[in-house]
CSV table of C-alpha atoms and ligand atoms in Angstrom, one decimal:
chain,number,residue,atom,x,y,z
A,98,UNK,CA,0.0,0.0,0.0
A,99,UNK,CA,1.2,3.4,-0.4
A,100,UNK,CA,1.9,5.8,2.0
A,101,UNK,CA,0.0,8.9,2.2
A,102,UNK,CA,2.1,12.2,2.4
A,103,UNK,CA,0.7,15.8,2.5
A,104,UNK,CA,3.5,18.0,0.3
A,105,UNK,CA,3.5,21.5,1.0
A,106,UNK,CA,5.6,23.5,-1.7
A,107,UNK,CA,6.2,27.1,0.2
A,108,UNK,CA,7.3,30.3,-1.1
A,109,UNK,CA,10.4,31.6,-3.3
A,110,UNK,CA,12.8,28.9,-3.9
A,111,UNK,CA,10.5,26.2,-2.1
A,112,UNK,CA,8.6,24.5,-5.4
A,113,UNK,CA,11.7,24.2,-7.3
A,114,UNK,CA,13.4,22.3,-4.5
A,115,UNK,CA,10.6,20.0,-3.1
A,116,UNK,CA,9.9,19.5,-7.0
A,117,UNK,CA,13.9,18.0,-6.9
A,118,UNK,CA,13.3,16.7,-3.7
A,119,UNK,CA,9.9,14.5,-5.6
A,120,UNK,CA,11.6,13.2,-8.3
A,121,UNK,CA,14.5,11.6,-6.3
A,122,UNK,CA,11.5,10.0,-4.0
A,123,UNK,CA,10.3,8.9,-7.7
A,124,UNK,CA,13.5,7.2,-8.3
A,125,UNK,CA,13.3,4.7,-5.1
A,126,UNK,CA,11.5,2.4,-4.6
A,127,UNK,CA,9.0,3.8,-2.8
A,128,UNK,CA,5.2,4.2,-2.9
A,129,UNK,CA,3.8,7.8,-1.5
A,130,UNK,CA,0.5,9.1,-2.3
A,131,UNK,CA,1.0,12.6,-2.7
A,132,UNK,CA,-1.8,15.5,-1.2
A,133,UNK,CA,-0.7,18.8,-2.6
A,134,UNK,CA,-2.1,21.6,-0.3
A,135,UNK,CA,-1.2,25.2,-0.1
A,136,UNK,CA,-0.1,27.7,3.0
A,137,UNK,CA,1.1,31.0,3.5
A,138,UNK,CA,2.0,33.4,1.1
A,139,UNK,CA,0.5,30.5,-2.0
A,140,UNK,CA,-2.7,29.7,0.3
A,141,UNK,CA,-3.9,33.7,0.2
A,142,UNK,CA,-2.7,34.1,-3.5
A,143,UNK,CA,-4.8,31.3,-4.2
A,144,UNK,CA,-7.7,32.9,-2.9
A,145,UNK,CA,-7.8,31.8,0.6
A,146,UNK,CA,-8.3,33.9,3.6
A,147,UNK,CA,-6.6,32.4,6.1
A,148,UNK,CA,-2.7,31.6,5.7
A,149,UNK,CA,-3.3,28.2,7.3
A,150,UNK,CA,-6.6,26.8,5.5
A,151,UNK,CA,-8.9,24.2,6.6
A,152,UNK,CA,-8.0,21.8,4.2
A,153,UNK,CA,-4.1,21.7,5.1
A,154,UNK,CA,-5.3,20.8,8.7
A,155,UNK,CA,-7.2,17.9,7.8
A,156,UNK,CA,-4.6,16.7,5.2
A,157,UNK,CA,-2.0,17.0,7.5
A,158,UNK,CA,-4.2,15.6,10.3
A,159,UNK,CA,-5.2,12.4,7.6
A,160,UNK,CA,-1.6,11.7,6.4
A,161,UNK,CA,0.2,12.2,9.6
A,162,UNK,CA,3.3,13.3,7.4
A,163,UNK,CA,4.8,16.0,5.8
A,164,UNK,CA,7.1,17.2,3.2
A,165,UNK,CA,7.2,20.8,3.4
A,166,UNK,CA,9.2,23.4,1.0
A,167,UNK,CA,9.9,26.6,3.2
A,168,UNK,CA,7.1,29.4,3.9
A,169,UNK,CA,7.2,33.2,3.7
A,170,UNK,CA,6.7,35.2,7.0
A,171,UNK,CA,5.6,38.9,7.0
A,172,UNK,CA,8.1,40.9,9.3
A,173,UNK,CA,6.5,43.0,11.8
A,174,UNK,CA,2.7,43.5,10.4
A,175,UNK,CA,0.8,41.0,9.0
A,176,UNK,CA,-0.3,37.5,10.2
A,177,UNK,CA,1.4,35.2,12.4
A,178,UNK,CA,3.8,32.7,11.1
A,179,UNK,CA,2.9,29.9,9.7
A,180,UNK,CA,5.6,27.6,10.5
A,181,UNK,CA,5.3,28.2,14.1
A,182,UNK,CA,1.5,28.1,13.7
A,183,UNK,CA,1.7,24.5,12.1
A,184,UNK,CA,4.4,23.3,14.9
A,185,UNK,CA,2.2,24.2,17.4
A,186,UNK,CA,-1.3,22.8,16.0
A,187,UNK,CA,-0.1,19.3,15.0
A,188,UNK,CA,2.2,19.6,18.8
A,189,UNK,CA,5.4,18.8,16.7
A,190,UNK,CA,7.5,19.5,19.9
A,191,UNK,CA,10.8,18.3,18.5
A,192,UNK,CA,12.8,20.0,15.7
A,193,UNK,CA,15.9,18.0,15.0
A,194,UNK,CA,18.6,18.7,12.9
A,195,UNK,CA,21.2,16.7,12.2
A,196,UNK,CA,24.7,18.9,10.9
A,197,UNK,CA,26.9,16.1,9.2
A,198,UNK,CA,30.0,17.4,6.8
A,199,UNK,CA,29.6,16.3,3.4
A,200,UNK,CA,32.4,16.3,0.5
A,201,UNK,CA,32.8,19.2,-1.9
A,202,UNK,CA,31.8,22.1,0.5
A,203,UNK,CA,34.2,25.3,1.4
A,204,UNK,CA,33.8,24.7,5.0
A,205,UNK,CA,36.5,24.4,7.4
A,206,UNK,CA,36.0,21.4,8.8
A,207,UNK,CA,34.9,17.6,7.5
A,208,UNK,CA,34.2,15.7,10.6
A,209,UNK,CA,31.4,17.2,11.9
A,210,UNK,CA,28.2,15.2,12.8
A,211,UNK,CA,26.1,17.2,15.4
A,212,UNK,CA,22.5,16.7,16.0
A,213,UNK,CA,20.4,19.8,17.3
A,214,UNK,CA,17.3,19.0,19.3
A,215,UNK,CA,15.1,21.8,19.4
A,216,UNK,CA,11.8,22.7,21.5
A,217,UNK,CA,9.7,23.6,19.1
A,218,UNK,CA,6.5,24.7,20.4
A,219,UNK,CA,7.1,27.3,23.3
A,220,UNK,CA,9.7,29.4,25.2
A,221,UNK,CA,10.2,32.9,22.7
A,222,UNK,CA,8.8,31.8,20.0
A,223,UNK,CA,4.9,30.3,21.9
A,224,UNK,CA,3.7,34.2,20.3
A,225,UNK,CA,1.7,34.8,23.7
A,226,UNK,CA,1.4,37.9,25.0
A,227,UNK,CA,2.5,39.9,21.7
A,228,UNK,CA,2.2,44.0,22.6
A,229,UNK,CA,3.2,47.2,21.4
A,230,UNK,CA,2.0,50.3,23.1
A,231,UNK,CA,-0.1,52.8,21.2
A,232,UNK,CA,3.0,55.3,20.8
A,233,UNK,CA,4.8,52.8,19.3
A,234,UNK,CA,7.5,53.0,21.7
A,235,UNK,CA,7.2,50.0,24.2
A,236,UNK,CA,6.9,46.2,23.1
A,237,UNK,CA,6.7,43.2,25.1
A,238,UNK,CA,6.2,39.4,24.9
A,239,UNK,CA,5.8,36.6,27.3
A,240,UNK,CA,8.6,33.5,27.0
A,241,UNK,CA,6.6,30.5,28.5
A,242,UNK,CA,8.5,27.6,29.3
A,243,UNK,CA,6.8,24.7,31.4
A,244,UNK,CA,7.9,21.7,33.2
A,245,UNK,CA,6.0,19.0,30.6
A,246,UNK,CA,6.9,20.7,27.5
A,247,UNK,CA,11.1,20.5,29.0
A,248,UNK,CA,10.5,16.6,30.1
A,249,UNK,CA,9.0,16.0,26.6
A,250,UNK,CA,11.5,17.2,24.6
A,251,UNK,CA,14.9,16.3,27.3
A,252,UNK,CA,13.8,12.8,27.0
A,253,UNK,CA,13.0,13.3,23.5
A,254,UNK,CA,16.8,14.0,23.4
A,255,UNK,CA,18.6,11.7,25.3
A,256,UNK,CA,16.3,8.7,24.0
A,257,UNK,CA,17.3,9.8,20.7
A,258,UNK,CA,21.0,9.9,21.5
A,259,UNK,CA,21.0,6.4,23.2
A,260,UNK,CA,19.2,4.8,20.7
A,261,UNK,CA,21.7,6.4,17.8
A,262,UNK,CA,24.7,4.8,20.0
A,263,UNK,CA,25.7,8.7,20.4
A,264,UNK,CA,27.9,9.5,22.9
A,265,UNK,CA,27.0,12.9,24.6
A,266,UNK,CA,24.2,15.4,25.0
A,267,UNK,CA,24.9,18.8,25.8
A,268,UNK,CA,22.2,21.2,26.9
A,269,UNK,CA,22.6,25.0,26.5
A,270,UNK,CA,21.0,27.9,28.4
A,271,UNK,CA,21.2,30.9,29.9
A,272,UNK,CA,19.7,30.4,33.3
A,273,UNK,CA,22.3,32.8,34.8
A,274,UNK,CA,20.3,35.6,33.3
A,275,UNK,CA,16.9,34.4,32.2
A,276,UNK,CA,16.8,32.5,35.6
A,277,UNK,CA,12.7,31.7,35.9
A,278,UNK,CA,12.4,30.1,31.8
A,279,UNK,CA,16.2,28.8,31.6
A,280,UNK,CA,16.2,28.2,35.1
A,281,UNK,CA,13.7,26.1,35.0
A,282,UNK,CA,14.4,24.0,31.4
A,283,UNK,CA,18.5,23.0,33.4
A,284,UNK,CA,16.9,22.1,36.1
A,285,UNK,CA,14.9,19.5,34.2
A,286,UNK,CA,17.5,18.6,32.1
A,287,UNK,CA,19.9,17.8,35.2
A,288,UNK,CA,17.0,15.7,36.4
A,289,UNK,CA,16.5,13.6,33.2
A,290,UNK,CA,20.4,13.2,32.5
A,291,UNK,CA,20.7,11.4,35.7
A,292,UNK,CA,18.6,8.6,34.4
A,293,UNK,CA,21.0,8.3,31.6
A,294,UNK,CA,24.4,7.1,32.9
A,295,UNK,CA,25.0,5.6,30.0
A,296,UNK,CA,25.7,8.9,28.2
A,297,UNK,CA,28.0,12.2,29.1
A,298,UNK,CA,26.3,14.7,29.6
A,299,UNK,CA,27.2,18.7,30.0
A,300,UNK,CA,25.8,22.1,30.3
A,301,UNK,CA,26.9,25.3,28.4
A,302,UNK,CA,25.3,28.7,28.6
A,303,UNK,CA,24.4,29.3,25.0
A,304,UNK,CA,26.4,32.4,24.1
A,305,UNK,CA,29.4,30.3,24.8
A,306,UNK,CA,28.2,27.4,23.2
A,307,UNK,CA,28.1,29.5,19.8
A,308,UNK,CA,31.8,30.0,20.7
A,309,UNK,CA,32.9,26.8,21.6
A,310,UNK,CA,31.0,25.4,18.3
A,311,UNK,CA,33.0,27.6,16.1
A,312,UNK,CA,36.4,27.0,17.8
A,313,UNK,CA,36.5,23.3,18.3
A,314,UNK,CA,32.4,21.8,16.9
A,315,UNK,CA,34.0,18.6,16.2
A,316,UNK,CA,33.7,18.2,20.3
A,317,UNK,CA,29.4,18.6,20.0
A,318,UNK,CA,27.9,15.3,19.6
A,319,UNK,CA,23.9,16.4,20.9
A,320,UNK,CA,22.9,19.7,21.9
A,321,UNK,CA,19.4,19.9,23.2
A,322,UNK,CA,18.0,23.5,24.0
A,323,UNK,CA,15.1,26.3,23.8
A,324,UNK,CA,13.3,27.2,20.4
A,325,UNK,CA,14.9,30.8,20.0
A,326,UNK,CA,18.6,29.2,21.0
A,327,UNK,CA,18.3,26.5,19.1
A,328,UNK,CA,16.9,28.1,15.7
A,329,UNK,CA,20.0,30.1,16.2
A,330,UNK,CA,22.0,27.1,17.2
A,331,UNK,CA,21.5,24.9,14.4
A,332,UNK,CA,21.9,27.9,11.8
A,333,UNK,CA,25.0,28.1,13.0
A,334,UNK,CA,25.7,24.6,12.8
A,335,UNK,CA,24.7,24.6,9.0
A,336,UNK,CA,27.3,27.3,8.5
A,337,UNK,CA,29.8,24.8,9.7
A,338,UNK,CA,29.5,22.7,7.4
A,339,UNK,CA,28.6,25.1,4.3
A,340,UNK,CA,25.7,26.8,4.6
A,341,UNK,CA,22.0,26.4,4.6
A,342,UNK,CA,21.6,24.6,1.0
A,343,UNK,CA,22.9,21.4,2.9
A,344,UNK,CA,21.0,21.7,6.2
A,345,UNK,CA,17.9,19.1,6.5
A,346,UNK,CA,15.7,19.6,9.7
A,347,UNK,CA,12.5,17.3,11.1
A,348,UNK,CA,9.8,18.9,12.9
A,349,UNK,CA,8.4,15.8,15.5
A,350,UNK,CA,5.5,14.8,17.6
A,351,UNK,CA,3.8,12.0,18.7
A,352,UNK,CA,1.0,11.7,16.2
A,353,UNK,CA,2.4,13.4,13.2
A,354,UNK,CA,6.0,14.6,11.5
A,355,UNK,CA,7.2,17.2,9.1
A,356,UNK,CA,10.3,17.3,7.4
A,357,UNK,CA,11.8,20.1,5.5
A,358,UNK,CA,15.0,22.3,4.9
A,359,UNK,CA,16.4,24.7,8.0
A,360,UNK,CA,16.1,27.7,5.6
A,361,UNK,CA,14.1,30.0,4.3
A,362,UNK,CA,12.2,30.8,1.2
A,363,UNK,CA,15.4,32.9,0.1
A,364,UNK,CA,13.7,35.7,-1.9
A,365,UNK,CA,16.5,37.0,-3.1
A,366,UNK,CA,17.6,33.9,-5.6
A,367,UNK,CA,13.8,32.7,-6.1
A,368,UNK,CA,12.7,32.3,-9.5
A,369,UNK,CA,16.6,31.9,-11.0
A,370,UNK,CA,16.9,27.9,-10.7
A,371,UNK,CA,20.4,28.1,-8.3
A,372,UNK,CA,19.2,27.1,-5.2
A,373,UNK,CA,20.7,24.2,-3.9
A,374,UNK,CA,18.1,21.0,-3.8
A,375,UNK,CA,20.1,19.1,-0.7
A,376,UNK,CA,18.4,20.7,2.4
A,377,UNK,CA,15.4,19.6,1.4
A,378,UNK,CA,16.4,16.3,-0.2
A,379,UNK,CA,18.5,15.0,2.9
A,380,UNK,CA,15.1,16.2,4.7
A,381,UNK,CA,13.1,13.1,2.4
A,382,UNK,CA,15.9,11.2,3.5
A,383,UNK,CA,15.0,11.9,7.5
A,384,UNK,CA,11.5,10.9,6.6
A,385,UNK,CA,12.6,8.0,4.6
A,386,UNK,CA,14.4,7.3,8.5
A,387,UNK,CA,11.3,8.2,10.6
A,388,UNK,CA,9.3,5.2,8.4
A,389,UNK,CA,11.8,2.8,9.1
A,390,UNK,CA,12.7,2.8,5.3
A,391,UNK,CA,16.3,2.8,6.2
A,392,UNK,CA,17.9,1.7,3.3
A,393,UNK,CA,16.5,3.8,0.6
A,394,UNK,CA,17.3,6.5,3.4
A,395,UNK,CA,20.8,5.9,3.1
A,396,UNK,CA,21.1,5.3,-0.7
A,397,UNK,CA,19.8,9.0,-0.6
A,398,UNK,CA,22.6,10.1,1.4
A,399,UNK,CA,25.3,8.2,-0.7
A,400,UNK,CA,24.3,9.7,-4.0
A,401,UNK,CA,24.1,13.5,-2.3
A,402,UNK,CA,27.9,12.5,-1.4
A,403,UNK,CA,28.6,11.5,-4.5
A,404,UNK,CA,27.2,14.5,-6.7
A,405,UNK,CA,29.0,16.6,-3.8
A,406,UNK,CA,32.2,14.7,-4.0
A,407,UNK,CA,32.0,14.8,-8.0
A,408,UNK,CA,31.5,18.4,-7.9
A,409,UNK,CA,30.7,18.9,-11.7
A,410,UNK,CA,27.3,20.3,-10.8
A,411,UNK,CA,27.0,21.7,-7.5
A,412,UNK,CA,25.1,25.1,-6.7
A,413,UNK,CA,26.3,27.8,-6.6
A,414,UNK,CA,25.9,28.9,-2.7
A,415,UNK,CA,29.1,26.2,-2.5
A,416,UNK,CA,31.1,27.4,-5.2
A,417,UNK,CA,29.4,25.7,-7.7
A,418,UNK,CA,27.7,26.6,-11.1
A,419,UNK,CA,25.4,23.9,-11.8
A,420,UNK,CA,21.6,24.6,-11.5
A,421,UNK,CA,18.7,22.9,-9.1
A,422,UNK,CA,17.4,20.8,-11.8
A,423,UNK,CA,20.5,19.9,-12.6
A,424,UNK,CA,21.9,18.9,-9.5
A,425,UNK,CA,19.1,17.1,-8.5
A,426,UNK,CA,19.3,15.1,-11.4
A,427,UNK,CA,23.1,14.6,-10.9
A,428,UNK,CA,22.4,12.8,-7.3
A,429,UNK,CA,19.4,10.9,-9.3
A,430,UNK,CA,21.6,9.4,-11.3
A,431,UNK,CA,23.6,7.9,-8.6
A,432,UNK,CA,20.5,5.8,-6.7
B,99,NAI,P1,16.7,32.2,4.1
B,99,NAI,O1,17.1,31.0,4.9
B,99,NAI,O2,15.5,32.1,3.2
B,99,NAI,O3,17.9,32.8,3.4
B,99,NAI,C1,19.2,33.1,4.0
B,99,NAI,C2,20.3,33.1,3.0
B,99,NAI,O4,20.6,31.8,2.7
B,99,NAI,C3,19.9,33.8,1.7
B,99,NAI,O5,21.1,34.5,1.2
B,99,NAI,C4,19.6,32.7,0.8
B,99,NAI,O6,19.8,33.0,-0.6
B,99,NAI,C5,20.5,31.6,1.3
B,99,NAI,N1,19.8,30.3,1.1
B,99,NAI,C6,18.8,29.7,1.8
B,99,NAI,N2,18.5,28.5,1.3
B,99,NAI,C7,19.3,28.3,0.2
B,99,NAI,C8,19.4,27.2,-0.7
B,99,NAI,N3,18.6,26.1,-0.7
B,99,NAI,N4,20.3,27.3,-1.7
B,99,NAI,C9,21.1,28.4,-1.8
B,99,NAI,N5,21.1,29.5,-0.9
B,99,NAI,C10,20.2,29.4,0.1
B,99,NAI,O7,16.4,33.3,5.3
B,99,NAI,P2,15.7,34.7,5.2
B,99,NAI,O8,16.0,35.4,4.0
B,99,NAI,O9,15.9,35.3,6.5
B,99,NAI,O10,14.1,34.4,5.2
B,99,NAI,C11,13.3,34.4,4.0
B,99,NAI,C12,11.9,34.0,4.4
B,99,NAI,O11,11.8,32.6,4.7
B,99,NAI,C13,11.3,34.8,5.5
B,99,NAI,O12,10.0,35.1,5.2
B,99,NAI,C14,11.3,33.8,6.7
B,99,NAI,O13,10.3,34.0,7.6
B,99,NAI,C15,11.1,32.5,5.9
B,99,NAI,N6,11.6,31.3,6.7
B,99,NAI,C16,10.9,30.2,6.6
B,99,NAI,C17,11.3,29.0,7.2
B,99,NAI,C18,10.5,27.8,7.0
B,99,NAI,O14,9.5,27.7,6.2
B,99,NAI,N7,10.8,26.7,7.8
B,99,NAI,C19,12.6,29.0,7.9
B,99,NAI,C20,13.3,30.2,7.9
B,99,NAI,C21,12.8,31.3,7.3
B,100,MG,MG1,15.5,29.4,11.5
């Protein structure tokens, strides 16, 4: 039987790449049953009046699973993301992203393999409590953090990490100054890492962590933090290892999973057939994981390192001049 998956193609760069990332799920064997729905930016061009309609909830709440291209935000004015909208509705409390060095890059380093857990539903990013004062000149919002949503996501963590045979989880936080929300998310992590003796664990206050990861990353194994840290985090961690074109990411939760690239829409190369496929194509590759399909997972992986390694027809964000299509098609033709 074939499995139902809801494929959302986003903004900007986003149908060209999930298009790439399609045909190399065409080339396994695999069987999907594909639901094309629209949000965002495509959802209100299309005539819709809410960015998140109706009929994306109950695909997404039929298939369970996601393949998602990335989604425009409006700065400032204008509605509320859609992304976090989405994380939050379907609970997908876990956004993990793996940073693993590939061949062919300009990065400075070719040993990394780091996986960034991130909470995904509150802390900065839960929207509550959104104000600017009527002169314009006073904004606040509220940073939630609560005990279930840290134990959820720690274990999350450290389950992960044992089952993967890793070898350490780090947790980063700032509970010296944000001593209530960070206070309280280290004081469940020490809790939960004493059930795991089995792994090292450590604690780094996350301004240093961004240090330490660009001194000497090859020492990070897990790192488990809060939404805003660990969006910033795992950026960082795709710079490592050259960029966001390379940087797949899964969003997680008990009853349903969405996998797309860590970046953007990029507006400013949509439309021009350069960006770079592999974010979102190593992000098939997680799902192809998450369905226990772990051998047409790993072929995916082989033949991205193989176009990388070859080089002939990389993108140009890694020094490349080859085109989507075209690089796409290059890792096709290694499965
Ligand atoms: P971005 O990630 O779209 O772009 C940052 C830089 O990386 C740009 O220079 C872009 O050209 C480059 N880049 C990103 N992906 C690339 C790829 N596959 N190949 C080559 N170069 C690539 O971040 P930005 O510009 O801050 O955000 C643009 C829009 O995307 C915003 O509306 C933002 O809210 C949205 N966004 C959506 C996400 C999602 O759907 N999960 C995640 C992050 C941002
Ligand atoms: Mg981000």
């Amino acid at each position: 039987a074939s499995t139902p998956l809801t494929v959302i193609k986003g903004d900007g760069i986003g149908p060209d790449i999930v298009d790439a990332a399609l045909k190399v799920i065409d080339a396994l064997d695999v069987d999907f049953d594909y639901d094309y729905v629209e949000v965002g930016q495509a959802a209100l061009d299309a005539g819709e009046t809410d960015p998140l309609p109706q009929q994306a909830i109950d695909s997404i709440e039929r298939t369970g699973l996601v393949l998602k291209g990335p989604v425009t935000t409006p700065v400032g004015q204008g509605y509320r993301s859609v992304n976090v909208a989405m994380r939050k509705h379907f609970d997908l409390y876990a956004n993990v992203r793996p940073t693993l060095s590939l061949p062919g890059t300009k990065s400075r380093y070719d040993n990394l393999d780091i996986i960034t857990v991130r909470e995904n539903t509150g802390g900065m990013y839960s929207g509550q409590g959104q104000t600017v004062s009527e002169d314009g000149n006073r904004a606040e919002a509220l940073s939630v953090i609560t005990r279930s949503e840290s134990e959820h996501i720690l274990r999350f963590a450290f389950e992960m990490a044992r089952a993967r045979g890793r070898k350490k989880v780090t947790l980063a936080h700032k509970a010296n100054i944000m001593k209530s929300t960070s206070g309280l998310f280290l004081k469940v992590g020490r809790e939960i890492a004493e059930e795991y003796d089995d792994l090292e664990y450590e604690e780094v206050i996350v301004d240093a962590c961004a240090m330490k990861l660009v001194m000497a990353p090859e020492k990070f194994d897990v790192i488990v933090t809060t939404n805003l840290f660990g969006d910033i985090i795992s950026d960082l961690c795709a710079g490592l290892i050259g960029g966001l074109g390379l940087a797949p990411g899964a969003n997680i939760g008990d009853d349903c999973a969405m996998f797309e690239a860590v970046h953007g829409s990029a507006p400013d190369i949509a439309g021009q057939n350069i960006a770079n496929p592999t974010s979102v194509i190593l992000a098939t590759a997680l799902m192809l994981d998450h369905l226990d399909l772990d051998d047409q997972a790993e072929r995916i992986r082989q033949a991205v390192r193989g176009a990388m390694a070859d080089g002939d027809r990389t993108t140009p964000d890694i020094g490349g001049e080859g085109s989507t299509q075209g690089f796409a098609d290059a890792i096709i033709e290694r499965l």
